[in-house]
Structure formats: structure tokens, C-alpha cells
Short mmCIF file of C-alpha atoms in Angstrom, two decimals:
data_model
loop_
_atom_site.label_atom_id
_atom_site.label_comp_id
_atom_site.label_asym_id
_atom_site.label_seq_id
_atom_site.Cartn_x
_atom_site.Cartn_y
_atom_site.Cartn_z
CA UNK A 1 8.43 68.80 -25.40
CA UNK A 2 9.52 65.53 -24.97
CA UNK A 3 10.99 63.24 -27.11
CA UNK A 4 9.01 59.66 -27.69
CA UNK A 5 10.17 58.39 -31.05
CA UNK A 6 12.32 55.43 -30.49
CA UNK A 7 16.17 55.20 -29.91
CA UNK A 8 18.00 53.17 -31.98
CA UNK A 9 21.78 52.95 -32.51
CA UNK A 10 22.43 50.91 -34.75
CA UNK A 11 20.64 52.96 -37.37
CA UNK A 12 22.97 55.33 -37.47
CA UNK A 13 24.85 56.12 -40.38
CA UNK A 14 27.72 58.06 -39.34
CA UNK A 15 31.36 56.19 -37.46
CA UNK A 16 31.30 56.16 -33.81
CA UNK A 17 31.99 59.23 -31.74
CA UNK A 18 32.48 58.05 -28.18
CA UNK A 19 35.48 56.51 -27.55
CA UNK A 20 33.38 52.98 -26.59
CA UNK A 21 30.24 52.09 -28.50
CA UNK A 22 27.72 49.00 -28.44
CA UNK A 23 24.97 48.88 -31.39
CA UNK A 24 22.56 46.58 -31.72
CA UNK A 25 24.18 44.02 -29.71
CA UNK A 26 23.16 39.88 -29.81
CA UNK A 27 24.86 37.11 -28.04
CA UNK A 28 22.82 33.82 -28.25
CA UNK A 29 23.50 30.67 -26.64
CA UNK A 30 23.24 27.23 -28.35
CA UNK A 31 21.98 24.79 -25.92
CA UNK A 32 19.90 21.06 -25.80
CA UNK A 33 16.71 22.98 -24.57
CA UNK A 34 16.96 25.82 -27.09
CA UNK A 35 18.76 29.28 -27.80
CA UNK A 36 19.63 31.32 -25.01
CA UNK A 37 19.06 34.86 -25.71
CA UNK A 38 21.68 35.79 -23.35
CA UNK A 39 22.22 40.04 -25.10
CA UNK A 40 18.63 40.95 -26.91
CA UNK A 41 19.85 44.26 -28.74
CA UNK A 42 21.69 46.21 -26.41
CA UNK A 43 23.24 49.84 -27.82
CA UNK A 44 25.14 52.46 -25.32
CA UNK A 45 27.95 54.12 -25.55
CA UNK A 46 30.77 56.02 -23.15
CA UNK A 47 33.10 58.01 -23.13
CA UNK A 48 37.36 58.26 -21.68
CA UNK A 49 37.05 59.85 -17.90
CA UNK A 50 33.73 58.13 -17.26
CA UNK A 51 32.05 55.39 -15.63
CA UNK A 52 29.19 53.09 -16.50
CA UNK A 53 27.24 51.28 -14.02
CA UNK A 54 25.22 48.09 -15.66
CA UNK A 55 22.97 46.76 -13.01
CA UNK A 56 20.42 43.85 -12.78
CA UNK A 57 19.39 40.73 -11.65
CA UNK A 58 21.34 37.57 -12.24
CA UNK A 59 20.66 36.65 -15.94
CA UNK A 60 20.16 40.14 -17.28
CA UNK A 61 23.07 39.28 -19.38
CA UNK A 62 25.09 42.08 -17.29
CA UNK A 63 28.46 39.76 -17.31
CA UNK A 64 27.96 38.30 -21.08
CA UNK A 65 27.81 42.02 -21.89
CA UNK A 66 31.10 43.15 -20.60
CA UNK A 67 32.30 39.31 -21.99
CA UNK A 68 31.72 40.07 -25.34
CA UNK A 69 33.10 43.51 -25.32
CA UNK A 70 36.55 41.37 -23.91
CA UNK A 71 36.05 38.86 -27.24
CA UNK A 72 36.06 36.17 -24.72
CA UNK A 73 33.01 34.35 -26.80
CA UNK A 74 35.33 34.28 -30.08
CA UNK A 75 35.64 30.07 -30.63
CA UNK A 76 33.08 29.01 -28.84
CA UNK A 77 29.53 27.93 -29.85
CA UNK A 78 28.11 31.40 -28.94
CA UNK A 79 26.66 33.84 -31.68
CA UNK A 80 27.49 37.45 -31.45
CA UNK A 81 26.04 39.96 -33.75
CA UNK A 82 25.67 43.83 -33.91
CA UNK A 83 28.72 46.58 -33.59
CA UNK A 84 31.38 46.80 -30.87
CA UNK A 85 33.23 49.95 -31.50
CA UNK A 86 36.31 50.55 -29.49
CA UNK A 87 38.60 53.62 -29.64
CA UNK A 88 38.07 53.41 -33.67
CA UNK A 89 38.58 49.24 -33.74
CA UNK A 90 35.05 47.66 -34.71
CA UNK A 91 35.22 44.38 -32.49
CA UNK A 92 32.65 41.95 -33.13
CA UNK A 93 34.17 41.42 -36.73
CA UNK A 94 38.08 41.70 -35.78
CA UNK A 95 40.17 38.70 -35.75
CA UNK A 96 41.16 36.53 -32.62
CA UNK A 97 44.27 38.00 -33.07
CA UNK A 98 43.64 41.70 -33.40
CA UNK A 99 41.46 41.06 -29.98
CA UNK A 100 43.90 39.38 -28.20
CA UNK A 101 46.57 42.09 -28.56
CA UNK A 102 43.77 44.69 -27.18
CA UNK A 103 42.70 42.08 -24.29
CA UNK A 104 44.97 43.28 -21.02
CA UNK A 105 46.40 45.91 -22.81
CA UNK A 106 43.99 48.29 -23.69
CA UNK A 107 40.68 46.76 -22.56
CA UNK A 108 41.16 44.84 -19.08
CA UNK A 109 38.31 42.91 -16.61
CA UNK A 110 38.43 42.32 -13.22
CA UNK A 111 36.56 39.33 -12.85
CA UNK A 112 33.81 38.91 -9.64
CA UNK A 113 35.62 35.93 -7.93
CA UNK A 114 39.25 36.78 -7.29
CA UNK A 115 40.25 32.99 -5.80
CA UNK A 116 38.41 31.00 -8.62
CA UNK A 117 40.66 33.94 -11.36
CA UNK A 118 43.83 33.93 -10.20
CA UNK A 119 45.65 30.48 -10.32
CA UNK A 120 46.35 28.93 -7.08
CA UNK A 121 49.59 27.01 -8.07
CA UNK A 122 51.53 30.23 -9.56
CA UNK A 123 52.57 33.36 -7.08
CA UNK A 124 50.78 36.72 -7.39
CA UNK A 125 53.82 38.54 -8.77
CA UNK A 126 53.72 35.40 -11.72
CA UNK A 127 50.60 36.16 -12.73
CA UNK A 128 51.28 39.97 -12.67
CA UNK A 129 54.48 39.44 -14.80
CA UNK A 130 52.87 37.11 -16.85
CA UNK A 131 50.42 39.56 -17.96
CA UNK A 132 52.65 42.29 -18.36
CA UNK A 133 55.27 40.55 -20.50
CA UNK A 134 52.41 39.40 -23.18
CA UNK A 135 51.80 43.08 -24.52
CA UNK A 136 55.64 43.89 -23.25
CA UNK A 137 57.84 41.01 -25.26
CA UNK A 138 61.20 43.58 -25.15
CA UNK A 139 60.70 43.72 -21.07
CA UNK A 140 62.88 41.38 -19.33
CA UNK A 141 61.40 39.63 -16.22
CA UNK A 142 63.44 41.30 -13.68
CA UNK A 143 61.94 44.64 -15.04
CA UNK A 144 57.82 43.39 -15.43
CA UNK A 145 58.51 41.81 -11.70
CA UNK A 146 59.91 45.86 -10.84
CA UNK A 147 56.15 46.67 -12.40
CA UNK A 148 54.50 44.25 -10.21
CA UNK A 149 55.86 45.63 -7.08
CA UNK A 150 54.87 49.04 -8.23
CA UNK A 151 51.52 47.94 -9.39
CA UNK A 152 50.40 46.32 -5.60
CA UNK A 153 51.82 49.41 -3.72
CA UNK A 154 49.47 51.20 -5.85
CA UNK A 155 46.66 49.24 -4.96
CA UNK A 156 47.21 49.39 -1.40
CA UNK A 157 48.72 45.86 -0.72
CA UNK A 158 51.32 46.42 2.51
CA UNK A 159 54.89 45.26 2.18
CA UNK A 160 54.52 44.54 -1.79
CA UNK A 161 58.15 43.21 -2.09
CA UNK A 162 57.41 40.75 -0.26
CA UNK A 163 53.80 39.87 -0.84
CA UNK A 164 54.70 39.59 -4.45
CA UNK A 165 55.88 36.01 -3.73
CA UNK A 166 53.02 35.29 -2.07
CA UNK A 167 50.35 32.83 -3.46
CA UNK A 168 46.32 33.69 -3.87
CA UNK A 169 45.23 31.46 -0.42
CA UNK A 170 47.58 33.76 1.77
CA UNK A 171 45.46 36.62 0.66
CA UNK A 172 42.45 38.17 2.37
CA UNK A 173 39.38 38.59 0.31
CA UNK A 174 39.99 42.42 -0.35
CA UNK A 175 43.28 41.74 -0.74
CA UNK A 176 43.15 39.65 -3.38
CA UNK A 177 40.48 42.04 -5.27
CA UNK A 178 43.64 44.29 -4.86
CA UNK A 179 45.95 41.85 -6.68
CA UNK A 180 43.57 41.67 -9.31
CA UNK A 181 42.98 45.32 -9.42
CA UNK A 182 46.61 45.20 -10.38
CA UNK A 183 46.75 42.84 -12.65
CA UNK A 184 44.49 44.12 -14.93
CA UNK A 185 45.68 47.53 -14.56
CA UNK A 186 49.37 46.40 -15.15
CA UNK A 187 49.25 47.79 -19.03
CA UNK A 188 47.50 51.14 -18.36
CA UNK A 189 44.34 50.23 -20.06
CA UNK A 190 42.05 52.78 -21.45
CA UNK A 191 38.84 50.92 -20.80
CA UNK A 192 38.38 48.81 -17.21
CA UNK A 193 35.63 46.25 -17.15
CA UNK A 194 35.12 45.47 -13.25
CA UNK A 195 32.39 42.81 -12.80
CA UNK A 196 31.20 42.27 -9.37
CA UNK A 197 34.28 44.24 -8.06
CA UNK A 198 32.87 44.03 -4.56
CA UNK A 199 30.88 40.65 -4.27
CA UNK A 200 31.57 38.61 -1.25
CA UNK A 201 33.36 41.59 0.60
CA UNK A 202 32.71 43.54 3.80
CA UNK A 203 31.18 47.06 3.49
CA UNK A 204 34.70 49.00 4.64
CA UNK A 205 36.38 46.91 2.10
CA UNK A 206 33.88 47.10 -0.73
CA UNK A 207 34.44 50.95 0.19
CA UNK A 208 38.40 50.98 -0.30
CA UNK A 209 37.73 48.72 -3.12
CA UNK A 210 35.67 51.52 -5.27
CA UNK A 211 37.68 54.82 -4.16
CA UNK A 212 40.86 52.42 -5.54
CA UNK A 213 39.06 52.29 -8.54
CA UNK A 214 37.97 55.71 -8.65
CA UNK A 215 41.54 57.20 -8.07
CA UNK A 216 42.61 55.04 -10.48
CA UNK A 217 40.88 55.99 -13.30
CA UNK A 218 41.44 59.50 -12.26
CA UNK A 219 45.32 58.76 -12.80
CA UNK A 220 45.07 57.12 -16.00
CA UNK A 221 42.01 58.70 -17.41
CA UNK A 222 40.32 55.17 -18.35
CA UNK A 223 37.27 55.01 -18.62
CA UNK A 224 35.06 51.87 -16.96
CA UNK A 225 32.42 49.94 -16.82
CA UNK A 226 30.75 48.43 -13.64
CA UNK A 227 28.86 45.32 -13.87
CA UNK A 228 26.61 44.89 -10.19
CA UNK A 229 23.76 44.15 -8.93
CA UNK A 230 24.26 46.46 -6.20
CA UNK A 231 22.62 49.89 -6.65
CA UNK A 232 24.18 51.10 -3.97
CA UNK A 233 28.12 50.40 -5.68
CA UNK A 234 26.24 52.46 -8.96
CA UNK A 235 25.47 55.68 -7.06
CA UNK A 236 28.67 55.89 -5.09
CA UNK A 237 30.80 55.52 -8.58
CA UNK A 238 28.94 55.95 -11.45
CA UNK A 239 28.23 58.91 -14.16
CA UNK A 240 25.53 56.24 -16.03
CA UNK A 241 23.53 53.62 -15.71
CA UNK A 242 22.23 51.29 -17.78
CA UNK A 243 19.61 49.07 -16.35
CA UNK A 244 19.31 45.51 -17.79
CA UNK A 245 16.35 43.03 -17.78
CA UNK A 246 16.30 39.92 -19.80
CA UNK A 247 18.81 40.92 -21.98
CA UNK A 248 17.70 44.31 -22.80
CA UNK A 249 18.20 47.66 -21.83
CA UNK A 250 15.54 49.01 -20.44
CA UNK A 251 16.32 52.67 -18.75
CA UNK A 252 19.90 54.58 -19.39
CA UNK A 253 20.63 57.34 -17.93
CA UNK A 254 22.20 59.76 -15.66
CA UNK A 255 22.62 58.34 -12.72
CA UNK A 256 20.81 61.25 -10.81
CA UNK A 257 18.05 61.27 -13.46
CA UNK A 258 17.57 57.29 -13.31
CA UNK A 259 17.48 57.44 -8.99
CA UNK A 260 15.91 60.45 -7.97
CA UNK A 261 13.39 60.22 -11.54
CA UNK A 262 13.39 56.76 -12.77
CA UNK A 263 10.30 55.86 -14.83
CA UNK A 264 10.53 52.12 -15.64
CA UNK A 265 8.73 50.10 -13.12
CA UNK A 266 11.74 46.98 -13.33
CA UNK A 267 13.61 50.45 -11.74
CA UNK A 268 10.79 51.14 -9.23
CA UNK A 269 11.49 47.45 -8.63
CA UNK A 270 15.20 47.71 -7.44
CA UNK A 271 15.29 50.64 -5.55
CA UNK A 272 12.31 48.99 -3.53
CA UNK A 273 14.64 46.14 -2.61
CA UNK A 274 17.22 47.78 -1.22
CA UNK A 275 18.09 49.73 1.69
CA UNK A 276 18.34 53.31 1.68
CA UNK A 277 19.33 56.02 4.20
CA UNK A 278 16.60 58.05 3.44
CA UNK A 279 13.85 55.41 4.28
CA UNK A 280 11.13 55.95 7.51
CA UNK A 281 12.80 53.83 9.97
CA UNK A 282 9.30 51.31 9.63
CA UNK A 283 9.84 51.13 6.44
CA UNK A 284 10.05 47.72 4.84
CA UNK A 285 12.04 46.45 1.86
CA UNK A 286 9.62 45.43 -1.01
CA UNK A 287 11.42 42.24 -3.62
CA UNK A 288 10.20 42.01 -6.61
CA UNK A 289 7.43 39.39 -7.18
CA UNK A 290 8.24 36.20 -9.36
CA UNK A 291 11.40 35.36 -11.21
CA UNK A 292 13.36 36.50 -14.01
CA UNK A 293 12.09 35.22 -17.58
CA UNK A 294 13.68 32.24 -19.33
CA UNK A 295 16.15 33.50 -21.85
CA UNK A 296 15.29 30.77 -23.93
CA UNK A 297 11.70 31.66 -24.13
CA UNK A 298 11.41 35.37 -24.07
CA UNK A 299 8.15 37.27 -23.52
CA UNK A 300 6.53 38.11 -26.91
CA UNK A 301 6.27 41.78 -25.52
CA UNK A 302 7.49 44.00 -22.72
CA UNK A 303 9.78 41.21 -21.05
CA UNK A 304 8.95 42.51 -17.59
CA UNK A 305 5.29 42.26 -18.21
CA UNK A 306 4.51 38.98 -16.14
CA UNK A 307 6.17 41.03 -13.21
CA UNK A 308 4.83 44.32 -13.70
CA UNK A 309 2.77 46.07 -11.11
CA UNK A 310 1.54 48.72 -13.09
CA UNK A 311 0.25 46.91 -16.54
CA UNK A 312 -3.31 48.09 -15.65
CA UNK A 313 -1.75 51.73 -16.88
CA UNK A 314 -1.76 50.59 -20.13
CA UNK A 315 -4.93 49.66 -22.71
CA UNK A 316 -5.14 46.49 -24.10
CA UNK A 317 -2.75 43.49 -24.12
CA UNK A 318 0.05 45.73 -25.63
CA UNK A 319 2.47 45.26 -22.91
CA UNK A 320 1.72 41.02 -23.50
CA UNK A 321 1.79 41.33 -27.42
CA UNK A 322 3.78 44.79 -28.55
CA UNK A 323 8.05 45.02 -27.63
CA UNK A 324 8.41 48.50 -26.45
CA UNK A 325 11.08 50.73 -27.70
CA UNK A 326 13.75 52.44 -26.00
CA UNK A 327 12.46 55.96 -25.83
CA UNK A 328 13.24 59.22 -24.54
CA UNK A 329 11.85 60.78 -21.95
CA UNK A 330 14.14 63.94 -20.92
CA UNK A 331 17.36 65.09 -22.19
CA UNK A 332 19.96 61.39 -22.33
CA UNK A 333 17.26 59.62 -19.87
CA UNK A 334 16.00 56.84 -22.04
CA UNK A 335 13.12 54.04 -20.99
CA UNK A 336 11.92 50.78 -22.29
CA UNK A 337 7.51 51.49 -21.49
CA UNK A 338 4.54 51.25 -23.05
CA UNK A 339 2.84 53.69 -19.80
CA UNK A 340 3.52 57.58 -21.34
CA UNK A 341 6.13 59.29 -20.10
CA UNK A 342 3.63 62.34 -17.97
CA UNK A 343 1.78 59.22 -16.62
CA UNK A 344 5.33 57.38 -15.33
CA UNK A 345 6.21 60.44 -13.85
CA UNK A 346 2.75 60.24 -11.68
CA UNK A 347 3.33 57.19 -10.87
CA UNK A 348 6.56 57.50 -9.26
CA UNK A 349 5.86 61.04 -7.70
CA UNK A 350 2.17 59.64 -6.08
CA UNK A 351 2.74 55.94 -5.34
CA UNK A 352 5.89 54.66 -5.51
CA UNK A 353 8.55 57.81 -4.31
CA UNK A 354 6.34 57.76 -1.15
CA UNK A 355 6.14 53.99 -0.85
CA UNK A 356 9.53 53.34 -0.88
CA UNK A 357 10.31 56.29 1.89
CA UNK A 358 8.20 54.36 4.04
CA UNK A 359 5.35 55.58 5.90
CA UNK A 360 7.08 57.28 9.32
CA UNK A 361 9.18 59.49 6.46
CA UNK A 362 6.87 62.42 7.59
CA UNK A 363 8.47 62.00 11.17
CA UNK A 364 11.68 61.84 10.08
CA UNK A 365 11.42 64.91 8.09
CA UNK A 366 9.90 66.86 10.74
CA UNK A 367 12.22 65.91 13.32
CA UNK A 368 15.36 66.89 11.06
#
């Protein structure tokens, strides 16, 4: 029987279990045109060993997410609210300080643009250094430049006793992703934010880019988050994912369950925009009519409403008027919908599964 009473994390009473846990989390924006609901209430939690894909649109408050998990919004005008539980530190509430020393130590971020992060007047091996000797103050620089070394021959950049002199612009692209791979992994940390690990890059390199990653955390048993927009980076890496839309969470799960089963139509929505292998060769890619919402001015109900395809499923103007919940539907597969769960899985079994295989699928199939 399945499960439809609302999930809610930061209801629950008892201390955090997984080693990284979000409840309930807020991070507004004050601006001249209003507040900018950047995180509307997002809960998940994972565990050491595993990866997290976050995917979305731009402005799904993907990258504020993984932000505010760094404490990169502490000082500035930005509100934060709800839990952040990290390997038994609570986050949201802990001094500059106490975040600091976990910041490149034990929580690390690879940020999406490589050239604009690193600084272009300092060598590679600097910055490396740099970042090593601010959690290692009893290293001397001779040994964190040693680390350095070791840290780009482990990410795959050739000749590293020399390139460590180098400077960002006599980089490649992937190379530099390398550089910063190493960087943030200079401290061994436990949790690896990578955000946009792969944006900008060809598709061998975005491919050497994630099995570095992957062998990585294998080796030091962090566990990470991916922040994308790229569905196709999710299923090659992740265990999870948690799909965003205007802030919220609106279907987490496996990451079988949420692309051979999804249920939310915003889901429907991205895997119709994308290319797949297993596509009719006619088949066409379908975007996703109209534009994101404002974050300033939310929809009073389901925020992907004004989108949504399928709102003649359900009665009424609940979907314009009524916030759905984040409910179960099987086992950890969780969905943000008004349409029940039996109808969803019509839906996506009758009209969309075979839309999105495209109409010579049939031939395909038969010819195989």
C-alpha cells in the first residue's frame, strides 16, 4: 500500500542519522524589487560512500543550496533558516568561525567556472598550498608544495612538477577542472560539493572529469553532492537525485526509480529535453513550455502549475490555490503532486514513456 501522508523533515524529533542532513531549509534574498525566495523548504539527507545528484533549471536554487551548506551566505544580507546537520555539527547556527575551520577541510566545492575561481595572478601550486596550509598551520611550505605535486598527479595533470608553477591561462579547460579537483580535495574532505563539474567541457573530458571524481571518492570514502543541470552527468554518477524547481524539491529518489519511474511531470519535463540513446531515431526533443517562475513572486500553489501539461488530471483549481506536499509514492521515491500516485504512474506508462521513445521506437526494437 502506498504511502501518501506527507514527508517532512524537519518534524522530526530525534538527532540526525545520516552523516549530512538538510531540514526545512530557507535562504531568502533581500533585494529593491522584493525577497528572493532563492531555497523554499528543502530537507534531504546522505550518507559517507554516496553521491547526490541535484538537478534543475537555472534558478532552482541548485547552487545557493550547495552555498549554504559551504556557509558562504554567513555576513551577507541573505537569510538562512532551517537545520544543516553535518557529521554531528548543526551549521546554519554555528559561528563564522566554527564554519570556516570545516570549509576546505572537511566540506570542499568545486566551483562551475574554473578560470573565473582560481586567481589568475598567483600559480596553481600557490593556490594549492595556500589552501592546504590554512587547516595545516604546523606544515611548512616546502612540505604543502610536496602535497600539491601529489595532489595534480592524482588528478591526472601530466608532468605535475612542473605544471605546478604554472598559472590558470596556460591550462586547458579540463585541465584546469583538474587543478581544482585538487584543490579542493587537498585536505581529504569527507563531503565534496562539485557544482557544474563539467560545464563548458567536451564530452571525452566531461567523461574523465566524473570517473576522477568517482575514483576519488572511492579512495577517500567522501561522500558528494552534484549540482547539474545535466541529467545525463546524474545517471552516469549518482546513487540520488533530488530534483529542484523554484526552490523546492519536488521528486527524490533513487536514481533508477526517478528515470525509469518518475512521476512528477517537471521530471517528465527534463527527460523530454534531452537526448537519449534509447530514443526512435525520428524522435524529437520536446523543451519545456514557458519559463521558470519569479522567485520573488512564487506561485500560491504547485509552483510548476503555469507549466504543467497535465493540470487537467486534477479537480478544481487545487494545483493554482493548494502547495502540494512532498509525498511518498514507493519505498525512498518521494514526489511533490497533487495527480495520485496510480494515476502518475498511467500517465507516464501510456503517454509520456512512449512519447519520449519517439514514434519509430517499435522499429528499433524489432530490428535489435
Amino acid at each position: 500500500m502506498i504511502d501518501e501522508t506527507p514527508v517532512d523533515a524537519a518534524t522530526l524529533a530525534h538527532p540526525p542519522t545520516a552523516f549530512l542532513e538538510v531540514r526545512d531549509l530557507y535562504v531568502e534574498f533581500p533585494t529593491d524589487d522584493g525577497l528572493v525566495h532563492a531555497v523554499d523548504g528543502l530537507s534531504f539527507s546522505l550518507e559517507r560512500g554516496k553521491t547526490l545528484g541535484i538537478v534543475g533549471e537555472s534558478g532552482s536554487g541548485k547552487s545557493v543550496t550547495g552555498q549554504a551548506i559551504l556557509g558562504l551566505h554567513k555576513g551577507t544580507s541573505a537569510d538562512v533558516r532551517g537545520e544543516i546537520w553535518f557529521d554531528g555539527d548543526e551549521l546554519v547556527g554555528a559561528s563564522k568561525e566554527r564554519v570556516r575551520a570545516l570549509r576546505g577541510n572537511k566540506v570542499a566545492m568545486i566551483f562551475q567556472d574554473p578560470l573565473s575561481s582560481l586567481h589568475p595572478y598567483y600559480s596553481i601550486g600557490y593556490q594549492i598550498v595556500e589552501a592546504y596550509q590554512i587547516h595545516h598551520k604546523d606544515v611548512s611550505k616546502k612540505e604543502a608544495k610536496n602535497r600539491a605535486v601529489e595532489m595534480l598527479k592524482l588528478v591526472g595533470i601530466p608532468n605535475p612538477q612542473r605544471r605546478v608553477d604554472d598559472y590558470p591561462h596556460q591550462f586547458s579547460g579540463g585541465m584546469r577542472q583538474r587543478a581544482m579537483i585538487a584543490m579542493a580535495l587537498v585536505s581529504d574532505p569527507q563531503l565534496l560539493i562539485a557544482d557544474e563539474p563539467t560545464t563548458a567541457l567536451d564530452v571525452t573530458v566531461q567523461a574523465q572529469i566524473l570517473d576522477l571524481i568517482n575514483e576519488l571518492q572511492q579512495e577517500f570514502n567522501s561522500a558528494v553532492i552534484i549540482v547539474t543541470h545535466d541529467l545525463g552527468v546524474v545517471a552516469e554518477i549518482a546513487d540520488d537525485i533530488l530534483v529542484m524547481y523554484g526552490g523546492r524539491a519536488v521528486e527524490v529518489g533513487d536514481v533508477r526509480d526517478v528515470f525509469y519511474g518518475p512521476e512528477m511531470p517537471y521530471t517528465w519535463g527534463l527527460l523530454g529535453s534531452i537526448p537519449r540513446m534509447d530514443r526512435g531515431r525520428q524522435a524529437r526533443l520536446t523543451p519545456i513550455a514557458g519559463a521558470p517562475p519569479s522567485l520573488i513572486n512564487l506561485p500560491q500553489g504547485c509552483v510548476f502549475a503555469p507549466r504543467c501539461d497535465f493540470r487537467d488530471h486534477v479537480p478544481g483549481d487545487r494545483c493554482a490555490t493548494e502547495r502540494p506536499e512532498l509525498r511518498s509514492a514507493e519505498g525512498r521515491h518521494t514526489v511533490r503532486c497533487h495527480i495520485p500516485h496510480l494515476e502518475r504512474e498511467e500517465i507516464w506508462v501510456n503517454e509520456v514513456r512512449p512519447k519520449l521513445l519517439g514514434e519509430g521506437q517499435e522499429a528499433v526494437d524489432g530490428g535489435s
